[in-house]
Amino acid sequence: MDSYLIERLGHMGDGIARGPVFAPLTLPGETVTGRLEGDRLHEVKIVTPAPERVAAPCRHFRTCGGCALQHAAPEFIAGWKAGVVRQALAAQGIEGEIAAVHTSPERSRRRATLSARRTKKGALAGFHARGSDVVVEIPDCHLLAPGLMAALPVAEALAVAGGSRKGEISVQATLSPGGLDIAVTGGKPMDGPLQVELAQLAEGLGLARLAWDGEVVAMRHAPEQVFGRAKVTPPPGAFLQATADGEARLLAEVSTLTQGKSRVVDLFAGSGTFTLPLADDAEVHAVEGEAEMLRALDRGWRNAPGLKRVSTEARDLFRRPLLAEELSRFDAAVIDPPRAGAASQIAELARSGVPVIAHVSCNPVTFARDAAVLIGAGYAMGPVIVVDQFRWSPHVELVAGFSLTSA
């Protein structure tokens, strides 16, 4: 077999040799051999390992597709993720300071989407195998919090009850103080007998809430999430930061950036991750496309004593961004868009004159594009904090502040 020198990691965490040739589970500086099919190397063998190579802590790593980088030392992964952000900024002509990389600890994921499939003998649940739709069981997963591991037998039971032998169900599981919050998609259509069976399962398994294709089947306890002083029951399947540790780090930075500001707008507010803690000290206007999430946020605010005024607005910020004139009444803005970014909303922020913008992002490429627009409009970008909630994955999240330096 031919040998290849791995020169760098690609955006999905695969090693890349000249060609390009993609080699999974390899690191820069390693010499490897393998069987080449197209541009991808199979049956990879490490001839010369990199100093950064370590033994994967999880016994499922070789087969499970949930992690991509367990073979790399934590310091290497942190440096690589900082480099991904630095490279994205450089592509826009920006020299940015990467101030820190904060990595959530092992076994801290409080939400995950599991795959479950019926089998002849029952069911199996876990993550997909690497590059495959085969479901791999993960009884010793090093990602999921101990409480979330209980979702594995739950997913199996739900697959037996409402899954098809020809397909799989997707089970989004979230930890809450009241128990597991489960939202299933891809199962059989709901009918009377299935509804009864699922409700019985929810009771027997001690679930806080069970939703089936968006319809709540049972709610034994409100699956509340705590945002600052407020307790919020998000709608089934609603977005939540992946780890409590990562959320706390993002919130700490957003709070610091907006400190002393009395009128804050929170764009893509979700169910109130930032809105409600910030309402300790500021009036906050929360804008979000999903009205149900805002209703949950509003109920949480109304039941939390001592918070300043919070207003909500259901609005599609992609099609109808808040205009510069609407934004100008605020002295700080928080924006946490989805991976595609929010080019139209950033353009309006750039024209608004809002003194401070706290930008949270899960995509360094769209963040860098946004940063270029804001810098071009007279904003100065502060240090970038990389927050690695998706440990051992190529996923990169970050937060940075922008302050207006010129009119």
Short mmCIF file of C-alpha atoms in Angstrom, two decimals:
data_model
loop_
_atom_site.label_atom_id
_atom_site.label_comp_id
_atom_site.label_asym_id
_atom_site.label_seq_id
_atom_site.Cartn_x
_atom_site.Cartn_y
_atom_site.Cartn_z
CA MET A 1 0.00 0.00 0.00
CA ASP A 2 1.11 3.56 -0.66
CA SER A 3 2.00 5.75 2.28
CA TYR A 4 0.65 9.25 2.88
CA LEU A 5 1.77 12.18 5.03
CA ILE A 6 -1.12 13.86 6.85
CA GLU A 7 -0.67 17.60 6.48
CA ARG A 8 -3.72 19.03 8.27
CA LEU A 9 -7.20 18.33 9.58
CA GLY A 10 -10.27 19.12 7.54
CA HIS A 11 -13.37 20.83 8.89
CA MET A 12 -14.92 17.46 9.78
CA GLY A 13 -11.84 16.34 11.71
CA ASP A 14 -10.43 13.96 9.09
CA GLY A 15 -6.73 14.06 8.31
CA ILE A 16 -5.87 15.38 4.84
CA ALA A 17 -2.86 14.36 2.77
CA ARG A 18 -1.76 15.84 -0.53
CA GLY A 19 -4.24 15.17 -3.32
CA PRO A 20 -6.37 15.78 -1.32
CA VAL A 21 -6.70 12.39 0.30
CA PHE A 22 -8.95 12.14 3.36
CA ALA A 23 -7.93 9.74 6.14
CA PRO A 24 -10.22 9.39 9.18
CA LEU A 25 -8.81 9.23 12.72
CA THR A 26 -5.40 10.60 11.74
CA LEU A 27 -3.43 13.65 12.86
CA PRO A 28 -1.11 16.16 11.17
CA GLY A 29 2.47 14.90 10.86
CA GLU A 30 1.49 11.24 10.78
CA THR A 31 2.59 8.85 8.05
CA VAL A 32 -0.19 6.38 7.25
CA THR A 33 -1.03 3.65 4.76
CA GLY A 34 -4.42 2.51 3.52
CA ARG A 35 -6.59 1.47 0.60
CA LEU A 36 -7.58 4.46 -1.54
CA GLU A 37 -11.11 4.64 -2.94
CA GLY A 38 -11.72 7.91 -4.75
CA ASP A 39 -10.31 10.56 -2.43
CA ARG A 40 -10.83 8.58 0.81
CA LEU A 41 -8.44 6.22 2.54
CA HIS A 42 -9.82 3.01 4.05
CA GLU A 43 -8.23 0.44 6.37
CA VAL A 44 -5.91 3.14 7.63
CA LYS A 45 -2.80 2.07 9.53
CA ILE A 46 -0.61 4.51 11.42
CA VAL A 47 3.06 4.07 10.45
CA THR A 48 4.45 7.07 12.31
CA PRO A 49 2.14 8.44 15.05
CA ALA A 50 2.05 12.11 15.96
CA PRO A 51 3.14 13.16 19.47
CA GLU A 52 -0.41 14.41 20.04
CA ARG A 53 -1.95 10.96 19.52
CA VAL A 54 -3.51 9.45 22.65
CA ALA A 55 -5.48 6.32 23.49
CA ALA A 56 -9.19 7.02 23.08
CA PRO A 57 -10.88 7.01 26.50
CA CYS A 58 -14.11 5.46 25.19
CA ARG A 59 -14.23 1.83 24.07
CA HIS A 60 -16.89 2.67 21.48
CA PHE A 61 -14.75 5.22 19.64
CA ARG A 62 -13.61 3.00 16.75
CA THR A 63 -17.16 2.09 15.71
CA CYS A 64 -19.36 4.93 16.99
CA GLY A 65 -19.73 8.08 14.91
CA GLY A 66 -20.58 10.29 17.86
CA CYS A 67 -16.97 11.46 18.29
CA ALA A 68 -14.31 12.31 15.69
CA LEU A 69 -11.26 13.33 17.74
CA GLN A 70 -10.82 11.10 20.79
CA HIS A 71 -7.46 9.99 19.38
CA ALA A 72 -6.06 13.51 19.88
CA ALA A 73 -4.79 15.11 23.10
CA PRO A 74 -7.14 17.72 24.61
CA GLU A 75 -4.53 20.47 24.15
CA PHE A 76 -4.27 19.63 20.45
CA ILE A 77 -8.06 19.74 19.98
CA ALA A 78 -8.31 23.10 21.75
CA GLY A 79 -5.53 24.53 19.60
CA TRP A 80 -7.09 23.14 16.43
CA LYS A 81 -10.49 24.65 17.23
CA ALA A 82 -8.89 28.02 17.97
CA GLY A 83 -7.12 27.68 14.64
CA VAL A 84 -10.40 27.02 12.83
CA VAL A 85 -11.72 30.33 14.16
CA ARG A 86 -8.47 32.15 13.38
CA GLN A 87 -8.50 30.81 9.81
CA ALA A 88 -12.13 31.83 9.25
CA LEU A 89 -11.36 35.36 10.44
CA ALA A 90 -8.21 35.54 8.29
CA ALA A 91 -10.28 34.62 5.22
CA GLN A 92 -12.19 37.87 5.86
CA GLY A 93 -8.98 39.85 6.41
CA ILE A 94 -9.45 40.00 10.19
CA GLU A 95 -6.73 39.45 12.77
CA GLY A 96 -8.63 38.35 15.83
CA GLU A 97 -7.42 37.52 19.31
CA ILE A 98 -8.48 34.08 20.54
CA ALA A 99 -8.53 34.71 24.28
CA ALA A 100 -9.45 31.26 25.56
CA VAL A 101 -10.82 27.84 24.69
CA HIS A 102 -13.26 26.51 27.26
CA THR A 103 -13.99 22.78 26.96
CA SER A 104 -16.91 21.11 28.71
CA PRO A 105 -15.92 18.07 30.79
CA GLU A 106 -16.51 14.45 29.85
CA ARG A 107 -19.95 12.97 30.51
CA SER A 108 -21.61 16.40 30.66
CA ARG A 109 -23.97 16.39 27.67
CA ARG A 110 -27.48 17.07 28.95
CA ARG A 111 -29.20 16.62 25.60
CA ALA A 112 -28.61 14.26 22.70
CA THR A 113 -30.45 12.80 19.73
CA LEU A 114 -30.34 9.02 19.78
CA SER A 115 -31.23 6.65 16.97
CA ALA A 116 -33.27 3.56 17.80
CA ARG A 117 -34.32 0.64 15.64
CA ARG A 118 -36.47 -2.43 16.19
CA THR A 119 -34.78 -5.80 15.84
CA LYS A 120 -36.00 -9.39 15.77
CA LYS A 121 -35.21 -9.72 19.47
CA GLY A 122 -36.32 -6.26 20.59
CA ALA A 123 -34.52 -3.00 19.79
CA LEU A 124 -31.18 -1.25 19.97
CA ALA A 125 -30.39 2.42 20.55
CA GLY A 126 -27.32 4.58 20.32
CA PHE A 127 -25.51 6.69 17.72
CA HIS A 128 -24.81 5.93 14.09
CA ALA A 129 -21.59 4.14 13.19
CA ARG A 130 -18.95 6.30 11.54
CA GLY A 131 -20.05 7.09 7.98
CA SER A 132 -23.01 4.71 8.19
CA ASP A 133 -26.68 4.44 9.12
CA VAL A 134 -25.99 1.40 11.29
CA VAL A 135 -26.99 2.01 14.92
CA VAL A 136 -24.19 1.35 17.44
CA GLU A 137 -24.98 0.69 21.09
CA ILE A 138 -23.06 2.95 23.51
CA PRO A 139 -23.42 1.61 27.08
CA ASP A 140 -20.12 3.22 28.15
CA CYS A 141 -20.46 6.57 26.34
CA HIS A 142 -18.06 9.26 27.60
CA LEU A 143 -20.15 12.13 26.20
CA LEU A 144 -23.53 11.77 27.86
CA ALA A 145 -24.18 12.82 31.44
CA PRO A 146 -24.99 9.85 33.70
CA GLY A 147 -28.64 10.87 33.93
CA LEU A 148 -28.93 11.05 30.16
CA MET A 149 -27.63 7.48 29.79
CA ALA A 150 -31.04 6.40 31.09
CA ALA A 151 -32.47 7.54 27.74
CA LEU A 152 -30.92 4.50 26.00
CA PRO A 153 -33.34 1.88 27.39
CA VAL A 154 -36.14 4.44 27.00
CA ALA A 155 -35.33 4.80 23.30
CA GLU A 156 -35.32 1.01 22.91
CA ALA A 157 -38.72 0.69 24.56
CA LEU A 158 -40.15 3.42 22.35
CA ALA A 159 -38.75 1.74 19.22
CA VAL A 160 -40.49 -1.51 20.18
CA ALA A 161 -43.76 0.32 20.79
CA GLY A 162 -43.82 2.69 17.85
CA GLY A 163 -40.92 2.02 15.52
CA SER A 164 -40.97 0.32 12.15
CA ARG A 165 -38.77 -2.67 11.33
CA LYS A 166 -37.91 -0.89 8.07
CA GLY A 167 -36.70 2.34 9.61
CA GLU A 168 -35.52 3.98 12.79
CA ILE A 169 -36.86 6.55 15.18
CA SER A 170 -35.02 9.65 16.29
CA VAL A 171 -35.21 10.22 20.04
CA GLN A 172 -34.20 13.65 21.34
CA ALA A 173 -33.53 13.28 25.04
CA THR A 174 -32.99 16.19 27.42
CA LEU A 175 -32.24 16.16 31.13
CA SER A 176 -34.52 18.19 33.36
CA PRO A 177 -34.93 18.27 37.16
CA GLY A 178 -38.28 16.51 36.71
CA GLY A 179 -36.85 13.66 34.65
CA LEU A 180 -36.11 12.92 31.03
CA ASP A 181 -37.82 15.09 28.41
CA ILE A 182 -38.27 12.92 25.30
CA ALA A 183 -39.30 14.04 21.80
CA VAL A 184 -39.61 11.31 19.14
CA THR A 185 -39.77 11.70 15.37
CA GLY A 186 -39.92 9.12 12.60
CA GLY A 187 -42.21 6.66 14.35
CA LYS A 188 -45.55 5.15 13.37
CA PRO A 189 -48.47 7.55 12.93
CA MET A 190 -50.27 8.18 16.19
CA ASP A 191 -53.54 6.32 16.73
CA GLY A 192 -55.60 5.52 19.79
CA PRO A 193 -53.92 2.25 20.83
CA LEU A 194 -50.42 3.65 20.28
CA GLN A 195 -51.26 6.75 22.30
CA VAL A 196 -52.42 4.59 25.21
CA GLU A 197 -49.30 2.42 25.03
CA LEU A 198 -46.97 5.42 24.90
CA ALA A 199 -48.69 7.09 27.83
CA GLN A 200 -48.28 3.88 29.84
CA LEU A 201 -44.61 3.73 28.86
CA ALA A 202 -44.07 7.33 29.94
CA GLU A 203 -45.55 6.50 33.33
CA GLY A 204 -43.65 3.24 33.73
CA LEU A 205 -40.33 4.75 32.63
CA GLY A 206 -40.74 7.81 34.85
CA LEU A 207 -40.46 10.33 32.02
CA ALA A 208 -41.13 14.00 32.67
CA ARG A 209 -42.63 14.47 29.22
CA LEU A 210 -43.06 12.40 26.07
CA ALA A 211 -43.85 13.97 22.68
CA TRP A 212 -44.46 11.98 19.49
CA ASP A 213 -43.95 13.86 16.22
CA GLY A 214 -44.63 17.15 17.98
CA GLU A 215 -47.71 16.00 19.92
CA VAL A 216 -47.39 15.76 23.69
CA VAL A 217 -48.52 12.27 24.71
CA ALA A 218 -47.83 12.57 28.43
CA MET A 219 -46.42 15.11 30.87
CA ARG A 220 -45.94 13.78 34.40
CA HIS A 221 -43.75 16.68 35.51
CA ALA A 222 -42.98 19.96 33.79
CA PRO A 223 -39.51 19.46 32.19
CA GLU A 224 -38.29 22.83 33.42
CA GLN A 225 -34.98 24.41 32.54
CA VAL A 226 -33.50 27.06 34.82
CA PHE A 227 -32.40 30.31 33.17
CA GLY A 228 -31.14 32.67 35.85
CA ARG A 229 -33.95 33.08 38.39
CA ALA A 230 -36.61 31.83 36.00
CA LYS A 231 -37.89 28.30 35.42
CA VAL A 232 -38.98 27.66 31.84
CA THR A 233 -40.73 24.68 30.26
CA PRO A 234 -39.60 24.81 26.62
CA PRO A 235 -41.75 23.23 23.91
CA PRO A 236 -40.87 19.64 22.92
CA GLY A 237 -37.62 19.41 20.98
CA ALA A 238 -36.73 23.07 21.60
CA PHE A 239 -33.12 24.19 21.37
CA LEU A 240 -31.05 24.05 24.53
CA GLN A 241 -27.31 24.54 24.93
CA ALA A 242 -25.66 21.11 24.92
CA THR A 243 -24.05 21.34 28.36
CA ALA A 244 -24.85 23.37 31.45
CA ASP A 245 -21.10 24.09 31.70
CA GLY A 246 -20.95 25.53 28.18
CA GLU A 247 -24.11 27.56 28.69
CA ALA A 248 -22.65 29.08 31.87
CA ARG A 249 -19.47 30.12 30.04
CA LEU A 250 -21.38 31.72 27.17
CA LEU A 251 -23.72 33.49 29.58
CA ALA A 252 -20.83 34.79 31.68
CA GLU A 253 -19.28 36.42 28.63
CA VAL A 254 -22.58 37.83 27.34
CA SER A 255 -23.32 39.24 30.80
CA THR A 256 -19.91 40.89 30.97
CA LEU A 257 -20.29 42.41 27.52
CA THR A 258 -23.72 43.88 28.30
CA GLN A 259 -22.94 44.93 31.88
CA GLY A 260 -24.29 48.37 32.75
CA LYS A 261 -26.68 48.47 29.79
CA SER A 262 -30.32 49.13 30.64
CA ARG A 263 -32.12 48.23 27.38
CA VAL A 264 -31.04 45.01 25.66
CA VAL A 265 -32.45 43.27 22.59
CA ASP A 266 -31.94 39.49 22.37
CA LEU A 267 -32.14 38.27 18.78
CA PHE A 268 -32.89 34.56 18.19
CA ALA A 269 -33.79 34.45 21.88
CA GLY A 270 -35.15 30.90 21.94
CA SER A 271 -36.75 30.10 25.29
CA GLY A 272 -34.69 32.66 27.19
CA THR A 273 -31.18 31.27 27.72
CA PHE A 274 -29.74 34.81 27.74
CA THR A 275 -32.90 36.92 28.03
CA LEU A 276 -33.95 35.82 31.49
CA PRO A 277 -30.57 36.01 33.28
CA LEU A 278 -29.93 39.43 31.71
CA ALA A 279 -33.30 40.62 33.03
CA ASP A 280 -31.75 40.71 36.50
CA ASP A 281 -30.24 44.08 35.57
CA ALA A 282 -31.78 45.24 32.27
CA GLU A 283 -35.05 45.47 30.40
CA VAL A 284 -34.85 42.90 27.62
CA HIS A 285 -36.78 42.59 24.36
CA ALA A 286 -36.67 38.96 23.18
CA VAL A 287 -37.17 38.28 19.47
CA GLU A 288 -37.59 34.76 18.11
CA GLY A 289 -39.26 33.11 15.13
CA GLU A 290 -40.97 30.35 17.13
CA ALA A 291 -43.93 31.81 19.01
CA GLU A 292 -44.24 28.74 21.26
CA MET A 293 -40.71 29.27 22.58
CA LEU A 294 -41.52 32.88 23.37
CA ARG A 295 -44.68 31.86 25.22
CA ALA A 296 -42.55 29.56 27.37
CA LEU A 297 -40.08 32.40 27.96
CA ASP A 298 -42.88 34.80 28.91
CA ARG A 299 -44.42 32.35 31.39
CA GLY A 300 -41.00 31.84 32.96
CA TRP A 301 -40.51 35.59 33.31
CA ARG A 302 -43.95 36.20 34.82
CA ASN A 303 -43.38 33.52 37.46
CA ALA A 304 -39.91 34.73 38.44
CA PRO A 305 -39.96 37.49 41.07
CA GLY A 306 -37.69 40.49 40.89
CA LEU A 307 -36.82 40.52 37.18
CA LYS A 308 -36.95 43.68 35.13
CA ARG A 309 -39.41 44.00 32.26
CA VAL A 310 -39.15 41.42 29.47
CA SER A 311 -41.09 41.90 26.23
CA THR A 312 -41.35 39.34 23.43
CA GLU A 313 -41.85 39.51 19.68
CA ALA A 314 -42.43 36.56 17.37
CA ARG A 315 -40.69 37.47 14.14
CA ASP A 316 -38.85 35.67 11.33
CA LEU A 317 -35.50 37.44 11.53
CA PHE A 318 -34.35 35.96 8.22
CA ARG A 319 -37.23 37.40 6.20
CA ARG A 320 -38.00 40.37 8.42
CA PRO A 321 -35.00 41.43 10.49
CA LEU A 322 -35.35 44.18 13.05
CA LEU A 323 -34.52 47.37 11.18
CA ALA A 324 -31.80 49.78 12.21
CA GLU A 325 -34.43 52.29 13.31
CA GLU A 326 -36.04 49.70 15.59
CA LEU A 327 -32.69 48.66 17.03
CA SER A 328 -31.51 52.18 17.76
CA ARG A 329 -33.51 52.40 21.01
CA PHE A 330 -31.38 49.70 22.62
CA ASP A 331 -27.95 50.17 24.16
CA ALA A 332 -26.89 46.56 23.71
CA ALA A 333 -27.77 43.64 21.45
CA VAL A 334 -27.29 39.91 21.85
CA ILE A 335 -27.45 37.72 18.75
CA ASP A 336 -27.20 33.92 18.66
CA PRO A 337 -28.20 32.85 15.13
CA PRO A 338 -28.31 29.30 13.75
CA ARG A 339 -25.42 27.86 11.73
CA ALA A 340 -26.44 29.66 8.54
CA GLY A 341 -25.92 32.97 10.30
CA ALA A 342 -28.17 35.99 9.87
CA ALA A 343 -26.71 38.23 7.19
CA SER A 344 -29.80 40.44 6.87
CA GLN A 345 -30.04 41.04 10.61
CA ILE A 346 -26.32 41.77 10.91
CA ALA A 347 -26.63 44.33 8.11
CA GLU A 348 -29.30 46.15 10.12
CA LEU A 349 -27.26 45.92 13.32
CA ALA A 350 -24.32 47.45 11.47
CA ARG A 351 -26.46 50.48 10.58
CA SER A 352 -28.21 50.76 13.94
CA GLY A 353 -25.65 52.49 16.13
CA VAL A 354 -26.23 50.02 18.98
CA PRO A 355 -23.15 50.64 21.15
CA VAL A 356 -22.43 47.02 22.11
CA ILE A 357 -23.17 43.72 20.37
CA ALA A 358 -22.58 40.31 21.97
CA HIS A 359 -22.35 37.77 19.15
CA VAL A 360 -22.70 34.07 19.95
CA SER A 361 -22.09 31.69 17.05
CA CYS A 362 -21.90 27.98 16.27
CA ASN A 363 -20.25 28.53 12.88
CA PRO A 364 -16.88 30.33 12.62
CA VAL A 365 -17.34 30.94 8.88
CA THR A 366 -20.63 32.83 9.18
CA PHE A 367 -19.36 34.57 12.32
CA ALA A 368 -16.32 35.85 10.42
CA ARG A 369 -18.59 37.11 7.64
CA ASP A 370 -20.71 38.94 10.23
CA ALA A 371 -17.61 40.30 11.96
CA ALA A 372 -16.35 41.78 8.68
CA VAL A 373 -19.66 43.63 8.19
CA LEU A 374 -19.66 45.02 11.72
CA ILE A 375 -15.99 46.06 11.59
CA GLY A 376 -16.65 47.76 8.27
CA ALA A 377 -19.40 49.77 9.96
CA GLY A 378 -17.08 51.07 12.68
CA TYR A 379 -17.25 48.36 15.34
CA ALA A 380 -14.17 47.02 17.10
CA MET A 381 -14.11 43.29 17.80
CA GLY A 382 -12.95 42.16 21.21
CA PRO A 383 -11.30 38.86 22.11
CA VAL A 384 -13.00 35.68 20.89
CA ILE A 385 -13.84 33.00 23.44
CA VAL A 386 -14.14 29.49 21.98
CA VAL A 387 -16.60 27.34 23.92
CA ASP A 388 -16.28 23.63 23.15
CA GLN A 389 -19.53 22.04 24.30
CA PHE A 390 -19.30 19.26 21.72
CA ARG A 391 -16.18 17.63 23.07
CA TRP A 392 -14.22 15.44 20.61
CA SER A 393 -16.30 16.71 17.68
CA PRO A 394 -15.32 19.17 14.93
CA HIS A 395 -18.12 21.48 16.07
CA VAL A 396 -16.93 24.95 17.20
CA GLU A 397 -18.89 27.54 19.20
CA LEU A 398 -17.74 30.98 20.21
CA VAL A 399 -18.71 34.34 21.65
CA ALA A 400 -17.23 37.78 21.00
CA GLY A 401 -18.12 41.38 21.67
CA PHE A 402 -18.29 44.32 19.25
CA SER A 403 -18.21 47.92 20.44
CA LEU A 404 -18.93 50.97 18.32
CA THR A 405 -15.86 53.12 17.88
CA SER A 406 -17.07 55.60 15.26
CA ALA A 407 -20.33 57.16 14.17
#
